[in-house]
Amino acid sequence: MTQWEASLQKRMNDYKHFCKRCIKVSDPEDIHQARVTGRKLKSILQFLGVKKKHPVLVRIKRIHKLLNIIREADVFIEAFEKREKKNKAYKEMVKKVTKKRRSFQKELQSQMPSIMNADLFHDWEQFLSKELAFYVLTLEKDKRLNEYEQRFSYKIDTYHKAVKTYGKQHSKSIEALHKVRIQSKSLRYIYKELSDMMDQNFNSEKEYYKKIQTQFGAINDVQDWLSKVKQYKNKLNASQKDIGHVKKKLKIQLKEMIENVDLPRPNN
């Protein structure tokens, strides 16, 4: 109980710190850290069996929604700034997304204080003092991990079936791959938290899921970039030739990344 409470409280303290910094300043790293910390907190609470509609998880989800759109914009801006000398369309896209990011930041500054407030911390204190013991004492760790692993295996099987039926480039296969990534992210965070709290070495598990998350996260990023180019294509001060070149490059990059996916089943 002491380990669980101390670990969860540290996560919440870090979350509070980074979220408050996101309100005061517009630093991409603070946005990133707040988003990651919130995901870790959410993952371990759900692993314990806390329901999705729990007041604390509901607020974390609302905060994540605000952080997510800013983080996606930051990743886009960083990637396209490295390419903007190659093509005017890249520079124009950076301008558009930077302007949109400022509006997202204002929305976060407006809404965050009403979400991360005294009510959240009251709910959190109530959870630690009155609910946590039930979840920890009834947790069958190995059984719960096995459930997560089985869920992950099922998502991998679903992906392979979609590939066999439709091919790697089909939207159903890509959607199935996205679900594998989401599950791998949860497992990575869970194994990290359990390693920190218990005298067990989960390094191989952490690295396995990190590798999957990183690889398929890159695919998700390129999909987002392509979507943004399509969204702004008629609003850019750039020739259709330049815009078409950017779209073509991204499509080729995305196709190659998806084609190179090598997702062995866990028992292999």
Short mmCIF file of C-alpha atoms in Angstrom, two decimals:
data_model
loop_
_atom_site.label_atom_id
_atom_site.label_comp_id
_atom_site.label_asym_id
_atom_site.label_seq_id
_atom_site.Cartn_x
_atom_site.Cartn_y
_atom_site.Cartn_z
CA MET A 1 0.00 0.00 0.00
CA THR A 2 2.78 2.41 0.91
CA GLN A 3 4.56 1.78 -2.39
CA TRP A 4 1.40 2.20 -4.44
CA GLU A 5 0.32 5.35 -2.65
CA ALA A 6 3.76 6.95 -2.86
CA SER A 7 4.16 6.11 -6.54
CA LEU A 8 0.71 7.35 -7.51
CA GLN A 9 1.09 10.53 -5.49
CA LYS A 10 4.41 11.26 -7.19
CA ARG A 11 2.79 10.82 -10.59
CA MET A 12 -0.03 13.19 -9.64
CA ASN A 13 2.44 15.76 -8.29
CA ASP A 14 4.40 15.61 -11.55
CA TYR A 15 1.18 15.86 -13.55
CA LYS A 16 0.04 18.90 -11.59
CA HIS A 17 3.46 20.54 -12.02
CA PHE A 18 3.62 20.12 -15.80
CA CYS A 19 -0.03 21.03 -16.36
CA LYS A 20 0.38 24.25 -14.42
CA ARG A 21 3.48 25.08 -16.44
CA CYS A 22 1.46 24.52 -19.62
CA ILE A 23 -0.92 27.27 -18.49
CA LYS A 24 1.85 29.78 -17.75
CA VAL A 25 4.23 29.15 -20.65
CA SER A 26 4.06 27.76 -24.17
CA ASP A 27 6.92 25.26 -24.04
CA PRO A 28 6.51 22.13 -26.24
CA GLU A 29 8.47 20.06 -23.71
CA ASP A 30 6.05 20.93 -20.89
CA ILE A 31 3.14 19.90 -23.12
CA HIS A 32 4.92 16.64 -23.92
CA GLN A 33 5.74 15.84 -20.29
CA ALA A 34 2.21 16.67 -19.08
CA ARG A 35 0.72 14.45 -21.78
CA VAL A 36 3.04 11.50 -21.06
CA THR A 37 2.59 11.77 -17.28
CA GLY A 38 -1.19 11.86 -17.67
CA ARG A 39 -1.05 8.75 -19.85
CA LYS A 40 1.07 6.91 -17.30
CA LEU A 41 -1.31 7.86 -14.52
CA LYS A 42 -4.32 6.80 -16.56
CA SER A 43 -2.72 3.49 -17.57
CA ILE A 44 -1.82 2.40 -14.04
CA LEU A 45 -5.20 3.42 -12.61
CA GLN A 46 -6.99 1.39 -15.26
CA PHE A 47 -4.63 -1.52 -14.60
CA LEU A 48 -5.75 -1.41 -10.96
CA GLY A 49 -9.33 -1.69 -12.20
CA VAL A 50 -10.50 1.91 -11.75
CA LYS A 51 -13.50 2.49 -14.02
CA LYS A 52 -13.24 4.88 -16.96
CA LYS A 53 -16.03 7.03 -15.54
CA HIS A 54 -14.25 7.62 -12.25
CA PRO A 55 -14.13 11.43 -11.65
CA VAL A 56 -10.32 11.48 -11.65
CA LEU A 57 -10.05 9.59 -14.96
CA VAL A 58 -12.76 11.74 -16.54
CA ARG A 59 -10.74 14.87 -15.75
CA ILE A 60 -7.48 13.34 -16.96
CA LYS A 61 -9.21 12.49 -20.24
CA ARG A 62 -10.44 16.08 -20.63
CA ILE A 63 -6.95 17.43 -19.97
CA HIS A 64 -5.43 14.94 -22.41
CA LYS A 65 -7.74 16.17 -25.14
CA LEU A 66 -6.46 19.72 -24.67
CA LEU A 67 -2.83 18.61 -24.59
CA ASN A 68 -3.08 16.19 -27.50
CA ILE A 69 -3.96 18.72 -30.22
CA ILE A 70 -1.11 20.98 -29.10
CA ARG A 71 1.39 18.13 -29.01
CA GLU A 72 0.39 17.03 -32.52
CA ALA A 73 0.92 20.61 -33.73
CA ASP A 74 4.35 20.77 -32.05
CA VAL A 75 5.50 17.51 -33.66
CA PHE A 76 4.28 18.77 -37.05
CA ILE A 77 6.01 22.16 -36.71
CA GLU A 78 9.31 20.59 -35.65
CA ALA A 79 9.28 18.15 -38.58
CA PHE A 80 8.27 20.70 -41.23
CA GLU A 81 10.69 23.40 -40.03
CA LYS A 82 13.52 20.99 -40.89
CA ARG A 83 12.19 20.74 -44.44
CA GLU A 84 10.96 24.28 -45.15
CA LYS A 85 14.03 25.31 -47.17
CA LYS A 86 13.29 22.55 -49.67
CA ASN A 87 9.84 23.77 -50.65
CA LYS A 88 7.71 26.87 -49.98
CA ALA A 89 4.71 24.73 -49.08
CA TYR A 90 6.55 23.44 -45.99
CA LYS A 91 7.14 27.00 -44.75
CA GLU A 92 3.51 27.97 -45.40
CA MET A 93 2.27 24.91 -43.54
CA VAL A 94 4.45 25.83 -40.55
CA LYS A 95 2.85 29.30 -40.51
CA LYS A 96 -0.69 27.89 -40.60
CA VAL A 97 -0.15 25.24 -37.94
CA THR A 98 1.78 27.67 -35.70
CA LYS A 99 -1.17 30.07 -35.84
CA LYS A 100 -3.57 27.24 -35.02
CA ARG A 101 -1.34 26.12 -32.18
CA ARG A 102 -1.64 29.56 -30.58
CA SER A 103 -5.42 29.23 -30.58
CA PHE A 104 -5.13 25.75 -29.02
CA GLN A 105 -2.83 27.19 -26.34
CA LYS A 106 -5.38 29.89 -25.51
CA GLU A 107 -8.09 27.25 -25.25
CA LEU A 108 -5.91 25.24 -22.86
CA GLN A 109 -5.18 28.32 -20.73
CA SER A 110 -8.88 29.05 -20.58
CA GLN A 111 -10.12 25.54 -19.76
CA MET A 112 -7.32 23.90 -17.77
CA PRO A 113 -7.90 25.84 -14.49
CA SER A 114 -11.51 24.65 -14.37
CA ILE A 115 -10.46 21.00 -14.82
CA MET A 116 -7.29 20.79 -12.72
CA ASN A 117 -8.76 22.46 -9.65
CA ALA A 118 -9.68 21.81 -6.01
CA ASP A 119 -12.40 19.36 -7.05
CA LEU A 120 -9.88 17.14 -8.84
CA PHE A 121 -7.51 17.13 -5.88
CA HIS A 122 -10.39 16.43 -3.47
CA ASP A 123 -11.42 13.44 -5.63
CA TRP A 124 -7.79 12.35 -5.71
CA GLU A 125 -7.40 12.50 -1.92
CA GLN A 126 -10.64 10.56 -1.54
CA PHE A 127 -9.35 7.94 -3.95
CA LEU A 128 -6.05 7.52 -2.09
CA SER A 129 -7.58 7.41 1.38
CA LYS A 130 -10.81 5.47 0.76
CA GLU A 131 -10.53 3.55 -2.53
CA LEU A 132 -6.92 2.64 -3.26
CA ALA A 133 -6.73 -0.08 -0.59
CA PHE A 134 -9.61 -1.98 -2.22
CA TYR A 135 -7.96 -1.91 -5.65
CA VAL A 136 -4.51 -2.87 -4.37
CA LEU A 137 -5.65 -5.64 -2.04
CA THR A 138 -7.90 -7.24 -4.66
CA LEU A 139 -5.35 -6.91 -7.49
CA GLU A 140 -4.13 -10.21 -8.89
CA LYS A 141 -1.12 -8.76 -10.66
CA ASP A 142 -0.05 -11.74 -12.76
CA LYS A 143 -3.61 -12.49 -13.81
CA ARG A 144 -4.17 -8.85 -14.74
CA LEU A 145 -0.95 -8.73 -16.75
CA ASN A 146 -1.98 -11.88 -18.56
CA GLU A 147 -5.30 -10.25 -19.48
CA TYR A 148 -3.44 -7.29 -20.96
CA GLU A 149 -1.05 -9.55 -22.83
CA GLN A 150 -3.93 -11.62 -24.21
CA ARG A 151 -5.64 -8.43 -25.35
CA PHE A 152 -2.42 -7.38 -27.07
CA SER A 153 -2.10 -10.78 -28.80
CA TYR A 154 -5.70 -10.53 -29.99
CA LYS A 155 -5.03 -7.11 -31.54
CA ILE A 156 -1.95 -8.46 -33.31
CA ASP A 157 -3.98 -11.38 -34.67
CA THR A 158 -6.65 -8.93 -35.84
CA TYR A 159 -3.97 -6.95 -37.67
CA HIS A 160 -2.55 -10.04 -39.40
CA LYS A 161 -6.03 -11.15 -40.47
CA ALA A 162 -6.74 -7.69 -41.90
CA VAL A 163 -3.43 -7.75 -43.80
CA LYS A 164 -4.17 -11.21 -45.16
CA THR A 165 -7.64 -10.13 -46.32
CA TYR A 166 -7.04 -6.54 -47.49
CA GLY A 167 -3.28 -5.97 -47.66
CA LYS A 168 -1.05 -3.76 -45.51
CA GLN A 169 -2.11 -0.48 -47.12
CA HIS A 170 -5.87 -0.88 -46.56
CA SER A 171 -7.55 1.41 -44.03
CA LYS A 172 -8.78 -1.57 -41.97
CA SER A 173 -5.23 -2.89 -41.63
CA ILE A 174 -3.92 0.55 -40.66
CA GLU A 175 -6.69 0.95 -38.08
CA ALA A 176 -5.87 -2.48 -36.64
CA LEU A 177 -2.21 -1.45 -36.43
CA HIS A 178 -3.21 1.73 -34.59
CA LYS A 179 -5.00 -0.38 -31.96
CA VAL A 180 -1.87 -2.50 -31.52
CA ARG A 181 0.10 0.71 -30.87
CA ILE A 182 -2.38 1.95 -28.26
CA GLN A 183 -2.25 -1.37 -26.40
CA SER A 184 1.55 -1.47 -26.56
CA LYS A 185 1.68 2.01 -25.06
CA SER A 186 -0.44 0.96 -22.07
CA LEU A 187 1.68 -2.15 -21.49
CA ARG A 188 4.91 -0.16 -21.69
CA TYR A 189 3.72 2.28 -19.02
CA ILE A 190 2.35 -0.50 -16.81
CA TYR A 191 5.58 -2.49 -16.88
CA LYS A 192 7.53 0.70 -16.15
CA GLU A 193 5.40 1.49 -13.09
CA LEU A 194 5.54 -2.07 -11.78
CA SER A 195 9.32 -2.11 -12.20
CA ASP A 196 9.60 1.07 -10.14
CA MET A 197 7.36 -0.22 -7.36
CA MET A 198 8.25 -3.90 -7.11
CA ASP A 199 11.40 -5.94 -6.95
CA GLN A 200 10.93 -7.33 -10.45
CA ASN A 201 12.86 -6.72 -13.63
CA PHE A 202 10.58 -5.95 -16.57
CA ASN A 203 13.25 -4.36 -18.80
CA SER A 204 12.75 -6.74 -21.73
CA GLU A 205 8.98 -6.16 -21.68
CA LYS A 206 9.42 -2.40 -21.47
CA GLU A 207 11.84 -2.35 -24.41
CA TYR A 208 9.64 -4.64 -26.51
CA TYR A 209 6.58 -2.41 -26.16
CA LYS A 210 8.59 0.79 -26.47
CA LYS A 211 9.96 -0.41 -29.82
CA ILE A 212 6.46 -1.12 -31.11
CA GLN A 213 5.06 2.14 -29.80
CA THR A 214 7.88 4.20 -31.33
CA GLN A 215 7.76 2.54 -34.73
CA PHE A 216 4.01 2.77 -35.15
CA GLY A 217 3.84 6.20 -33.55
CA ALA A 218 5.96 7.48 -36.45
CA ILE A 219 3.36 6.10 -38.88
CA ASN A 220 0.64 7.89 -36.96
CA ASP A 221 2.61 11.16 -37.18
CA VAL A 222 2.97 10.98 -40.97
CA GLN A 223 -0.75 10.23 -41.30
CA ASP A 224 -1.47 13.36 -39.25
CA TRP A 225 0.91 15.47 -41.37
CA LEU A 226 -0.73 14.31 -44.59
CA SER A 227 -4.16 15.10 -43.14
CA LYS A 228 -3.04 18.63 -42.23
CA VAL A 229 -1.63 19.28 -45.71
CA LYS A 230 -4.96 18.23 -47.23
CA GLN A 231 -6.79 20.44 -44.73
CA TYR A 232 -4.80 23.59 -45.57
CA LYS A 233 -3.98 23.01 -49.26
CA ASN A 234 -6.37 25.72 -50.51
CA LYS A 235 -5.18 28.28 -47.94
CA LEU A 236 -1.44 28.19 -48.63
CA ASN A 237 0.54 30.87 -50.39
CA ALA A 238 2.33 28.24 -52.47
CA SER A 239 1.94 26.77 -55.93
CA GLN A 240 -0.15 23.67 -56.48
CA LYS A 241 3.02 22.06 -57.79
CA ASP A 242 4.83 22.62 -54.48
CA ILE A 243 1.83 21.43 -52.45
CA GLY A 244 1.45 18.39 -54.69
CA HIS A 245 5.13 17.59 -54.21
CA VAL A 246 4.76 17.66 -50.41
CA LYS A 247 1.69 15.41 -50.52
CA LYS A 248 3.45 12.99 -52.85
CA LYS A 249 6.54 12.79 -50.59
CA LEU A 250 4.41 12.14 -47.52
CA LYS A 251 2.33 9.49 -49.28
CA ILE A 252 5.49 7.69 -50.43
CA GLN A 253 6.96 7.90 -46.92
CA LEU A 254 3.76 6.58 -45.35
CA LYS A 255 3.45 3.75 -47.86
CA GLU A 256 7.04 2.64 -47.25
CA MET A 257 6.64 2.75 -43.47
CA ILE A 258 3.45 0.69 -43.55
CA GLU A 259 4.96 -1.80 -46.00
CA ASN A 260 8.00 -2.24 -43.75
CA VAL A 261 5.93 -3.09 -40.67
CA ASP A 262 7.20 -6.33 -39.18
CA LEU A 263 4.91 -7.37 -36.36
CA PRO A 264 5.67 -10.90 -35.15
CA ARG A 265 3.20 -12.53 -32.84
CA PRO A 266 4.38 -12.41 -29.17
CA ASN A 267 4.91 -16.17 -28.96
CA ASN A 268 7.35 -15.91 -31.87
#
